[in-house]
Amino acid sequence: MQVADNMAVSIHYTLTNDAGEVLDSSRGGEALVYLHGTGNIIPGLEDALHGKTVGDKFNVRIAPKDAYGEKNDAMIQVIPRAMFEGIDELEVGMMFHADVSSGSGEVTIVKIDGDDITIDGNHSLAGVALTFDVEVVAVRPATEEETAHGHIHGAGCHH
């Protein structure tokens, strides 16, 4: 059975950056299970998996535009410390949910200069080329309910 739209696909993967640092891996744990063709994983990886079958192993390098996008400088801004009312200690690296121009999102504190707090609304992997070492471990037709909901149900699902 081939990976195609509306198929439940299970993969093991190791994700690295161009420096070879491991950023994430499913190996040694549960496989990642997703519904193919619905944007549940980054576009470049979904494209690379299309047509693969159980047992296929491959490496693919995904450019930033087909992963988490290019870094957008408009999503970096300086705001006053007063915007963090009720939070006594602020540190670089802290993440917060916030209302951003595209709706609800996550921002990260990237710099603190007195009462000026620089936040970044870009995904932490924006602008980063990603390399996946992938093994397809299972492919099955999605159930009607999974297709209707746009994600896989049950063990290994990550919705």
PDB file of C-alpha atoms in Angstrom:
ATOM      1  CA  MET A   1       0.000   0.000   0.000  1.00  0.00           C
ATOM      2  CA  GLN A   2       1.393   3.403  -0.969  1.00  0.00           C
ATOM      3  CA  VAL A   3       1.349   6.638   0.994  1.00  0.00           C
ATOM      4  CA  ALA A   4      -1.420   8.743  -0.548  1.00  0.00           C
ATOM      5  CA  ASP A   5      -4.097  11.222   0.506  1.00  0.00           C
ATOM      6  CA  ASN A   6      -6.428  10.025   3.275  1.00  0.00           C
ATOM      7  CA  MET A   7      -4.051   7.272   4.384  1.00  0.00           C
ATOM      8  CA  ALA A   8      -2.960   6.796   8.004  1.00  0.00           C
ATOM      9  CA  VAL A   9       0.829   6.770   7.834  1.00  0.00           C
ATOM     10  CA  SER A  10       3.229   5.737  10.603  1.00  0.00           C
ATOM     11  CA  ILE A  11       6.863   6.774  10.385  1.00  0.00           C
ATOM     12  CA  HIS A  12       9.974   6.706  12.504  1.00  0.00           C
ATOM     13  CA  TYR A  13      12.235   9.676  11.936  1.00  0.00           C
ATOM     14  CA  THR A  14      15.282  11.515  13.153  1.00  0.00           C
ATOM     15  CA  LEU A  15      15.352  15.250  12.491  1.00  0.00           C
ATOM     16  CA  THR A  16      18.661  17.125  12.210  1.00  0.00           C
ATOM     17  CA  ASN A  17      19.781  20.596  11.184  1.00  0.00           C
ATOM     18  CA  ASP A  18      22.616  21.392   8.771  1.00  0.00           C
ATOM     19  CA  ALA A  19      25.142  21.185  11.635  1.00  0.00           C
ATOM     20  CA  GLY A  20      24.075  17.565  12.197  1.00  0.00           C
ATOM     21  CA  GLU A  21      22.501  18.285  15.589  1.00  0.00           C
ATOM     22  CA  VAL A  22      19.567  15.985  16.395  1.00  0.00           C
ATOM     23  CA  LEU A  23      16.517  18.197  16.965  1.00  0.00           C
ATOM     24  CA  ASP A  24      13.917  15.446  17.421  1.00  0.00           C
ATOM     25  CA  SER A  25      13.466  11.722  16.932  1.00  0.00           C
ATOM     26  CA  SER A  26      10.748   9.108  17.283  1.00  0.00           C
ATOM     27  CA  ARG A  27      13.245   6.245  17.361  1.00  0.00           C
ATOM     28  CA  GLY A  28      13.149   4.374  20.638  1.00  0.00           C
ATOM     29  CA  GLY A  29       9.542   5.468  21.147  1.00  0.00           C
ATOM     30  CA  GLU A  30       6.220   5.423  19.340  1.00  0.00           C
ATOM     31  CA  ALA A  31       6.126   6.082  15.620  1.00  0.00           C
ATOM     32  CA  LEU A  32       4.582   9.344  14.444  1.00  0.00           C
ATOM     33  CA  VAL A  33       1.120   8.633  12.996  1.00  0.00           C
ATOM     34  CA  TYR A  34      -0.506  11.246  10.759  1.00  0.00           C
ATOM     35  CA  LEU A  35      -3.233  11.638   8.117  1.00  0.00           C
ATOM     36  CA  HIS A  36      -1.540  12.135   4.749  1.00  0.00           C
ATOM     37  CA  GLY A  37      -2.697  14.978   2.515  1.00  0.00           C
ATOM     38  CA  THR A  38      -4.200  17.194   5.206  1.00  0.00           C
ATOM     39  CA  GLY A  39      -1.221  19.325   6.234  1.00  0.00           C
ATOM     40  CA  ASN A  40      -0.682  17.538   9.561  1.00  0.00           C
ATOM     41  CA  ILE A  41       3.093  17.563   8.952  1.00  0.00           C
ATOM     42  CA  ILE A  42       5.341  20.076   7.188  1.00  0.00           C
ATOM     43  CA  PRO A  43       4.725  20.263   3.412  1.00  0.00           C
ATOM     44  CA  GLY A  44       8.217  19.214   2.316  1.00  0.00           C
ATOM     45  CA  LEU A  45       8.134  16.021   4.364  1.00  0.00           C
ATOM     46  CA  GLU A  46       4.602  15.198   3.256  1.00  0.00           C
ATOM     47  CA  ASP A  47       5.657  15.629  -0.393  1.00  0.00           C
ATOM     48  CA  ALA A  48       8.701  13.375   0.139  1.00  0.00           C
ATOM     49  CA  LEU A  49       6.548  10.635   1.694  1.00  0.00           C
ATOM     50  CA  HIS A  50       3.933  10.607  -1.071  1.00  0.00           C
ATOM     51  CA  GLY A  51       4.117   7.309  -2.987  1.00  0.00           C
ATOM     52  CA  LYS A  52       6.383   5.560  -0.467  1.00  0.00           C
ATOM     53  CA  THR A  53       5.525   2.094   0.906  1.00  0.00           C
ATOM     54  CA  VAL A  54       6.086   0.225   4.177  1.00  0.00           C
ATOM     55  CA  GLY A  55       9.772  -0.501   4.653  1.00  0.00           C
ATOM     56  CA  ASP A  56      10.981   2.441   2.582  1.00  0.00           C
ATOM     57  CA  LYS A  57      13.880   4.290   4.224  1.00  0.00           C
ATOM     58  CA  PHE A  58      15.198   7.605   2.955  1.00  0.00           C
ATOM     59  CA  ASN A  59      16.837  10.914   3.832  1.00  0.00           C
ATOM     60  CA  VAL A  60      15.412  14.207   2.677  1.00  0.00           C
ATOM     61  CA  ARG A  61      16.567  17.788   3.216  1.00  0.00           C
ATOM     62  CA  ILE A  62      13.685  20.261   3.450  1.00  0.00           C
ATOM     63  CA  ALA A  63      14.274  23.930   2.648  1.00  0.00           C
ATOM     64  CA  PRO A  64      12.860  26.433   5.164  1.00  0.00           C
ATOM     65  CA  LYS A  65      10.063  27.516   2.801  1.00  0.00           C
ATOM     66  CA  ASP A  66       8.753  23.920   2.761  1.00  0.00           C
ATOM     67  CA  ALA A  67       9.240  23.432   6.510  1.00  0.00           C
ATOM     68  CA  TYR A  68       8.388  26.176   9.025  1.00  0.00           C
ATOM     69  CA  GLY A  69       8.911  29.074   6.620  1.00  0.00           C
ATOM     70  CA  GLU A  70      11.544  31.743   6.372  1.00  0.00           C
ATOM     71  CA  LYS A  71      12.231  33.917   9.398  1.00  0.00           C
ATOM     72  CA  ASN A  72       9.934  36.969   9.252  1.00  0.00           C
ATOM     73  CA  ASP A  73      11.524  40.041  10.860  1.00  0.00           C
ATOM     74  CA  ALA A  74       8.060  41.633  11.170  1.00  0.00           C
ATOM     75  CA  MET A  75       7.294  39.009  13.829  1.00  0.00           C
ATOM     76  CA  ILE A  76      10.080  40.325  16.077  1.00  0.00           C
ATOM     77  CA  GLN A  77       9.143  43.305  18.204  1.00  0.00           C
ATOM     78  CA  VAL A  78      10.085  45.182  21.340  1.00  0.00           C
ATOM     79  CA  ILE A  79       7.330  45.557  23.915  1.00  0.00           C
ATOM     80  CA  PRO A  80       7.288  47.083  27.397  1.00  0.00           C
ATOM     81  CA  ARG A  81       7.808  44.883  30.454  1.00  0.00           C
ATOM     82  CA  ALA A  82       4.369  46.095  31.638  1.00  0.00           C
ATOM     83  CA  MET A  83       2.825  43.773  29.010  1.00  0.00           C
ATOM     84  CA  PHE A  84       3.893  40.883  31.267  1.00  0.00           C
ATOM     85  CA  GLU A  85       1.851  42.050  34.258  1.00  0.00           C
ATOM     86  CA  GLY A  86       1.767  39.456  37.034  1.00  0.00           C
ATOM     87  CA  ILE A  87       4.973  37.724  35.946  1.00  0.00           C
ATOM     88  CA  ASP A  88       7.781  38.618  38.321  1.00  0.00           C
ATOM     89  CA  GLU A  89      10.764  36.992  36.606  1.00  0.00           C
ATOM     90  CA  LEU A  90      11.278  37.189  32.837  1.00  0.00           C
ATOM     91  CA  GLU A  91      14.064  35.243  31.161  1.00  0.00           C
ATOM     92  CA  VAL A  92      15.322  34.860  27.601  1.00  0.00           C
ATOM     93  CA  GLY A  93      13.805  31.685  26.148  1.00  0.00           C
ATOM     94  CA  MET A  94      10.498  31.925  27.999  1.00  0.00           C
ATOM     95  CA  MET A  95       7.521  31.216  25.737  1.00  0.00           C
ATOM     96  CA  PHE A  96       4.016  32.674  25.971  1.00  0.00           C
ATOM     97  CA  HIS A  97       0.730  32.260  24.143  1.00  0.00           C
ATOM     98  CA  ALA A  98      -0.331  35.574  22.655  1.00  0.00           C
ATOM     99  CA  ASP A  99      -2.760  37.112  20.218  1.00  0.00           C
ATOM    100  CA  VAL A 100      -0.772  37.875  17.084  1.00  0.00           C
ATOM    101  CA  SER A 101      -1.828  39.309  13.720  1.00  0.00           C
ATOM    102  CA  SER A 102      -2.631  35.819  12.376  1.00  0.00           C
ATOM    103  CA  GLY A 103      -4.634  34.814  15.469  1.00  0.00           C
ATOM    104  CA  SER A 104      -3.437  32.974  18.549  1.00  0.00           C
ATOM    105  CA  GLY A 105       0.238  32.112  18.505  1.00  0.00           C
ATOM    106  CA  GLU A 106       3.335  31.575  20.563  1.00  0.00           C
ATOM    107  CA  VAL A 107       6.058  34.135  21.204  1.00  0.00           C
ATOM    108  CA  THR A 108       9.504  33.680  22.713  1.00  0.00           C
ATOM    109  CA  ILE A 109      11.482  36.236  24.684  1.00  0.00           C
ATOM    110  CA  VAL A 110      14.762  36.666  22.808  1.00  0.00           C
ATOM    111  CA  LYS A 111      16.246  39.729  24.562  1.00  0.00           C
ATOM    112  CA  ILE A 112      15.734  41.710  27.751  1.00  0.00           C
ATOM    113  CA  ASP A 113      17.082  45.262  27.949  1.00  0.00           C
ATOM    114  CA  GLY A 114      15.748  46.923  31.094  1.00  0.00           C
ATOM    115  CA  ASP A 115      12.019  47.436  30.536  1.00  0.00           C
ATOM    116  CA  ASP A 116      12.302  46.645  26.805  1.00  0.00           C
ATOM    117  CA  ILE A 117      11.442  43.023  26.076  1.00  0.00           C
ATOM    118  CA  THR A 118      12.127  41.681  22.574  1.00  0.00           C
ATOM    119  CA  ILE A 119       9.769  38.904  21.524  1.00  0.00           C
ATOM    120  CA  ASP A 120       9.840  36.682  18.444  1.00  0.00           C
ATOM    121  CA  GLY A 121       6.644  35.192  17.015  1.00  0.00           C
ATOM    122  CA  ASN A 122       8.471  33.033  14.456  1.00  0.00           C
ATOM    123  CA  HIS A 123       8.455  29.272  14.910  1.00  0.00           C
ATOM    124  CA  SER A 124      11.724  28.217  16.554  1.00  0.00           C
ATOM    125  CA  LEU A 125      12.670  26.359  13.337  1.00  0.00           C
ATOM    126  CA  ALA A 126      11.733  29.189  10.945  1.00  0.00           C
ATOM    127  CA  GLY A 127      14.583  29.829   8.514  1.00  0.00           C
ATOM    128  CA  VAL A 128      16.176  26.449   9.255  1.00  0.00           C
ATOM    129  CA  ALA A 129      16.760  23.739   6.644  1.00  0.00           C
ATOM    130  CA  LEU A 130      15.767  20.374   8.112  1.00  0.00           C
ATOM    131  CA  THR A 131      16.998  16.888   7.269  1.00  0.00           C
ATOM    132  CA  PHE A 132      14.808  13.891   8.028  1.00  0.00           C
ATOM    133  CA  ASP A 133      16.017  10.291   8.180  1.00  0.00           C
ATOM    134  CA  VAL A 134      12.712   8.449   7.709  1.00  0.00           C
ATOM    135  CA  GLU A 135      11.397   4.884   7.754  1.00  0.00           C
ATOM    136  CA  VAL A 136       7.797   4.144   6.750  1.00  0.00           C
ATOM    137  CA  VAL A 137       6.505   1.575   9.247  1.00  0.00           C
ATOM    138  CA  ALA A 138       2.772   1.352   8.438  1.00  0.00           C
ATOM    139  CA  VAL A 139       0.226   2.586   5.897  1.00  0.00           C
ATOM    140  CA  ARG A 140      -3.521   1.983   6.072  1.00  0.00           C
ATOM    141  CA  PRO A 141      -6.677   3.663   4.807  1.00  0.00           C
ATOM    142  CA  ALA A 142      -7.957   6.224   7.291  1.00  0.00           C
ATOM    143  CA  THR A 143     -11.372   5.600   8.797  1.00  0.00           C
ATOM    144  CA  GLU A 144     -14.303   7.802   7.749  1.00  0.00           C
ATOM    145  CA  GLU A 145     -14.191   9.454  11.172  1.00  0.00           C
ATOM    146  CA  GLU A 146     -10.450  10.184  10.900  1.00  0.00           C
ATOM    147  CA  THR A 147     -10.919  11.665   7.434  1.00  0.00           C
ATOM    148  CA  ALA A 148     -13.845  13.787   8.642  1.00  0.00           C
ATOM    149  CA  HIS A 149     -11.867  15.033  11.657  1.00  0.00           C
ATOM    150  CA  GLY A 150      -8.672  15.622   9.650  1.00  0.00           C
ATOM    151  CA  HIS A 151      -6.423  13.586  11.947  1.00  0.00           C
ATOM    152  CA  ILE A 152      -5.719  10.037  13.076  1.00  0.00           C
ATOM    153  CA  HIS A 153      -7.292   8.599  16.237  1.00  0.00           C
ATOM    154  CA  GLY A 154      -5.768   6.070  18.617  1.00  0.00           C
ATOM    155  CA  ALA A 155      -2.278   5.072  19.700  1.00  0.00           C
ATOM    156  CA  GLY A 156       0.537   7.126  18.232  1.00  0.00           C
ATOM    157  CA  CYS A 157      -1.669   9.952  17.011  1.00  0.00           C
ATOM    158  CA  HIS A 158      -0.361  13.491  17.518  1.00  0.00           C
ATOM    159  CA  HIS A 159      -3.276  15.855  16.894  1.00  0.00           C
TER     160      HIS A 159
END
